[in-house]
Amino acid sequence: MKIAFLGAGKMARALAGGLVRAGVVAAGDITCSSRSMESSRSFVDFVPGARWIGENAELFRTADVVILALKPQHMATALPQLRDASAGRLILSLAAGVPLVRLADWFAPSARLVRAMPNTPMQIGLGASVYAPGRTATSADLALVESILASAGKAWRVDEAQIDTITALSGSGPAYVFHFLDALVRGASALGLDENLARELSLQTVLGSATLAARSHLAPMELAAQVKSPGGTTLAGCAVLEENDALNQLMARCLAAAKARAQEMARES
Ligand SMILES: NC(=O)c1ccc[n+]([C@@H]2O[C@H](COP(=O)([O-])OP(=O)(O)OC[C@H]3O[C@@H](n4cnc5c(N)ncnc54)[C@H](OP(=O)(O)O)[C@@H]3O)[C@@H](O)[C@H]2O)c1
């Protein structure tokens, strides 16, 4: 099976690395394109054996599966020229905010389309991805898409109607966690802790807590309750997060703003 990446940036590199590590395809069966050979250098270095193809139509014609890994704002110029070359291909789009109906406008009616939403922890094989099938995608296509996305993390099938919310949650989510980490470091530094030590402790706390939650059968608030002894320090700290429902309200607003932007992007695409 030949897999082609239209776009050779961060997400393409992450997924191609996962595909080779998981043995889904050999590096020699992977191709990519970008606007210049030079800009695909880090892709080809990261996946030794993969090839850059300068011509997007040729990239399509020589692949069984094409993964769209270019920015949404570049799609309207790049994709309509590939209509003929897309005939009969399975095309998996990673683009945020570009609905299946828009992709269908650009490609041949016989192209089988699937829309995915991955996230950046894919770079280390811990991605959280979803995929939504277009009308003509077959069950074999979906099994293949699931194995492609799961090669770099976990993957779930969803209805496209859920993708804007999922974009706000897991697509943008890594940045929320990085903000939270940064806030922990700032807060501890302000209380006099060495910044490097604060960073190490914050990182290990978030990593350890996420891993504990992933391995536990308990819900997050049940795990939190285990740490909150009556009259203790954790209870005092959490009271600030819970005051006026502060953290819940903040995250609800954060997710709603990201979802609204995803919906806006879909309208603009
Ligand atoms: N990063 C995230 O957190 C994230 C999360 C979920 C989904 N996504 C989606 O994943 C996709 C890729 O994102 P990314 O962060 O990997 O982007 P990126 O690092 O900016 O890479 C984009 C790639 O597209 C190439 N490209 C642009 N126009 C092209 C054209 N006409 N023909 C061929 N290649 C072209 C670029 O080549 P040049 O360098 O030569 O211009 C570059 O290799 C986006 O659609 C994004 O919405 C990203």
JSON list of C-alpha atoms and ligand atoms in Angstrom, two decimals, residues 6-12 33-36 39 56 68-72 74 78 94-96 117-120 171, ligand 1:
[
{"chain": "A", "resi": 6, "resn": "LEU", "atom": "CA", "xyz": [0.02, 16.36, 0.61]},
{"chain": "A", "resi": 7, "resn": "GLY", "atom": "CA", "xyz": [1.97, 18.66, 2.93]},
{"chain": "A", "resi": 8, "resn": "ALA", "atom": "CA", "xyz": [5.10, 17.66, 4.81]},
{"chain": "A", "resi": 9, "resn": "GLY", "atom": "CA", "xyz": [4.79, 19.66, 8.04]},
{"chain": "A", "resi": 10, "resn": "LYS", "atom": "CA", "xyz": [4.35, 18.76, 11.71]},
{"chain": "A", "resi": 11, "resn": "MET", "atom": "CA", "xyz": [1.25, 16.57, 11.45]},
{"chain": "A", "resi": 12, "resn": "ALA", "atom": "CA", "xyz": [2.43, 14.75, 8.31]},
{"chain": "A", "resi": 33, "resn": "SER", "atom": "CA", "xyz": [4.83, 16.94, -1.30]},
{"chain": "A", "resi": 34, "resn": "SER", "atom": "CA", "xyz": [5.39, 20.51, -0.16]},
{"chain": "A", "resi": 35, "resn": "ARG", "atom": "CA", "xyz": [5.88, 23.75, -2.02]},
{"chain": "A", "resi": 36, "resn": "SER", "atom": "CA", "xyz": [9.65, 23.26, -2.18]},
{"chain": "A", "resi": 39, "resn": "SER", "atom": "CA", "xyz": [10.79, 22.54, 3.11]},
{"chain": "A", "resi": 56, "resn": "ASN", "atom": "CA", "xyz": [0.85, 17.15, -6.50]},
{"chain": "A", "resi": 68, "resn": "LEU", "atom": "CA", "xyz": [-4.25, 16.02, 3.29]},
{"chain": "A", "resi": 69, "resn": "ALA", "atom": "CA", "xyz": [-1.82, 17.64, 5.73]},
{"chain": "A", "resi": 70, "resn": "LEU", "atom": "CA", "xyz": [-1.69, 21.20, 4.47]},
{"chain": "A", "resi": 71, "resn": "LYS", "atom": "CA", "xyz": [-3.15, 24.21, 6.23]},
{"chain": "A", "resi": 72, "resn": "PRO", "atom": "CA", "xyz": [-6.87, 24.84, 5.56]},
{"chain": "A", "resi": 74, "resn": "HIS", "atom": "CA", "xyz": [-4.00, 26.65, 1.32]},
{"chain": "A", "resi": 78, "resn": "ALA", "atom": "CA", "xyz": [-4.14, 23.59, -4.17]},
{"chain": "A", "resi": 94, "resn": "LEU", "atom": "CA", "xyz": [-6.51, 16.28, 8.71]},
{"chain": "A", "resi": 95, "resn": "ALA", "atom": "CA", "xyz": [-7.53, 19.90, 8.13]},
{"chain": "A", "resi": 96, "resn": "ALA", "atom": "CA", "xyz": [-9.26, 21.74, 10.95]},
{"chain": "A", "resi": 117, "resn": "MET", "atom": "CA", "xyz": [-9.15, 15.61, 13.69]},
{"chain": "A", "resi": 118, "resn": "PRO", "atom": "CA", "xyz": [-5.80, 14.60, 15.19]},
{"chain": "A", "resi": 119, "resn": "ASN", "atom": "CA", "xyz": [-3.74, 16.44, 17.80]},
{"chain": "A", "resi": 120, "resn": "THR", "atom": "CA", "xyz": [-0.06, 17.21, 18.29]},
{"chain": "A", "resi": 171, "resn": "GLY", "atom": "CA", "xyz": [-7.53, 19.31, 18.76]},
{"chain": "B", "resi": 1, "resn": "LIG", "atom": "N1", "xyz": [-0.96, 21.45, 14.44]},
{"chain": "B", "resi": 1, "resn": "LIG", "atom": "C1", "xyz": [-2.08, 21.08, 15.10]},
{"chain": "B", "resi": 1, "resn": "LIG", "atom": "O1", "xyz": [-2.22, 21.22, 16.31]},
{"chain": "B", "resi": 1, "resn": "LIG", "atom": "C2", "xyz": [-3.19, 20.42, 14.33]},
{"chain": "B", "resi": 1, "resn": "LIG", "atom": "C3", "xyz": [-4.16, 19.71, 15.03]},
{"chain": "B", "resi": 1, "resn": "LIG", "atom": "C4", "xyz": [-5.18, 19.11, 14.31]},
{"chain": "B", "resi": 1, "resn": "LIG", "atom": "C5", "xyz": [-5.22, 19.24, 12.92]},
{"chain": "B", "resi": 1, "resn": "LIG", "atom": "N2", "xyz": [-4.24, 19.95, 12.27]},
{"chain": "B", "resi": 1, "resn": "LIG", "atom": "C6", "xyz": [-4.33, 20.09, 10.82]},
{"chain": "B", "resi": 1, "resn": "LIG", "atom": "O2", "xyz": [-3.24, 19.42, 10.20]},
{"chain": "B", "resi": 1, "resn": "LIG", "atom": "C7", "xyz": [-2.92, 20.08, 8.97]},
{"chain": "B", "resi": 1, "resn": "LIG", "atom": "C8", "xyz": [-1.43, 20.28, 8.90]},
{"chain": "B", "resi": 1, "resn": "LIG", "atom": "O3", "xyz": [-1.03, 21.12, 9.97]},
{"chain": "B", "resi": 1, "resn": "LIG", "atom": "P1", "xyz": [0.52, 21.28, 10.36]},
{"chain": "B", "resi": 1, "resn": "LIG", "atom": "O4", "xyz": [0.54, 21.94, 11.68]},
{"chain": "B", "resi": 1, "resn": "LIG", "atom": "O5", "xyz": [1.23, 20.01, 10.11]},
{"chain": "B", "resi": 1, "resn": "LIG", "atom": "O6", "xyz": [0.95, 22.36, 9.20]},
{"chain": "B", "resi": 1, "resn": "LIG", "atom": "P2", "xyz": [2.43, 22.80, 8.75]},
{"chain": "B", "resi": 1, "resn": "LIG", "atom": "O7", "xyz": [3.46, 22.28, 9.71]},
{"chain": "B", "resi": 1, "resn": "LIG", "atom": "O8", "xyz": [2.36, 24.27, 8.48]},
{"chain": "B", "resi": 1, "resn": "LIG", "atom": "O9", "xyz": [2.63, 22.04, 7.35]},
{"chain": "B", "resi": 1, "resn": "LIG", "atom": "C9", "xyz": [1.88, 22.38, 6.21]},
{"chain": "B", "resi": 1, "resn": "LIG", "atom": "C10", "xyz": [2.54, 21.70, 5.01]},
{"chain": "B", "resi": 1, "resn": "LIG", "atom": "O10", "xyz": [1.72, 21.94, 3.87]},
{"chain": "B", "resi": 1, "resn": "LIG", "atom": "C11", "xyz": [2.60, 22.23, 2.76]},
{"chain": "B", "resi": 1, "resn": "LIG", "atom": "N3", "xyz": [1.89, 22.92, 1.67]},
{"chain": "B", "resi": 1, "resn": "LIG", "atom": "C12", "xyz": [1.31, 24.14, 1.68]},
{"chain": "B", "resi": 1, "resn": "LIG", "atom": "N4", "xyz": [0.77, 24.39, 0.46]},
{"chain": "B", "resi": 1, "resn": "LIG", "atom": "C13", "xyz": [1.02, 23.30, -0.32]},
{"chain": "B", "resi": 1, "resn": "LIG", "atom": "C14", "xyz": [0.74, 22.96, -1.66]},
{"chain": "B", "resi": 1, "resn": "LIG", "atom": "N5", "xyz": [0.06, 23.79, -2.48]},
{"chain": "B", "resi": 1, "resn": "LIG", "atom": "N6", "xyz": [1.17, 21.76, -2.14]},
{"chain": "B", "resi": 1, "resn": "LIG", "atom": "C15", "xyz": [1.85, 20.91, -1.32]},
{"chain": "B", "resi": 1, "resn": "LIG", "atom": "N7", "xyz": [2.16, 21.18, -0.04]},
{"chain": "B", "resi": 1, "resn": "LIG", "atom": "C16", "xyz": [1.74, 22.36, 0.45]},
{"chain": "B", "resi": 1, "resn": "LIG", "atom": "C17", "xyz": [3.68, 23.07, 3.39]},
{"chain": "B", "resi": 1, "resn": "LIG", "atom": "O11", "xyz": [4.80, 23.15, 2.53]},
{"chain": "B", "resi": 1, "resn": "LIG", "atom": "P3", "xyz": [5.75, 24.49, 2.54]},
{"chain": "B", "resi": 1, "resn": "LIG", "atom": "O12", "xyz": [6.47, 24.43, 3.86]},
{"chain": "B", "resi": 1, "resn": "LIG", "atom": "O13", "xyz": [6.66, 24.25, 1.36]},
{"chain": "B", "resi": 1, "resn": "LIG", "atom": "O14", "xyz": [4.83, 25.65, 2.42]},
{"chain": "B", "resi": 1, "resn": "LIG", "atom": "C18", "xyz": [3.94, 22.25, 4.67]},
{"chain": "B", "resi": 1, "resn": "LIG", "atom": "O15", "xyz": [4.79, 21.16, 4.37]},
{"chain": "B", "resi": 1, "resn": "LIG", "atom": "C19", "xyz": [-3.71, 21.39, 8.96]},
{"chain": "B", "resi": 1, "resn": "LIG", "atom": "O16", "xyz": [-4.77, 21.29, 8.04]},
{"chain": "B", "resi": 1, "resn": "LIG", "atom": "C20", "xyz": [-4.24, 21.54, 10.37]},
{"chain": "B", "resi": 1, "resn": "LIG", "atom": "O17", "xyz": [-5.52, 22.16, 10.38]},
{"chain": "B", "resi": 1, "resn": "LIG", "atom": "C21", "xyz": [-3.22, 20.52, 12.95]}
]
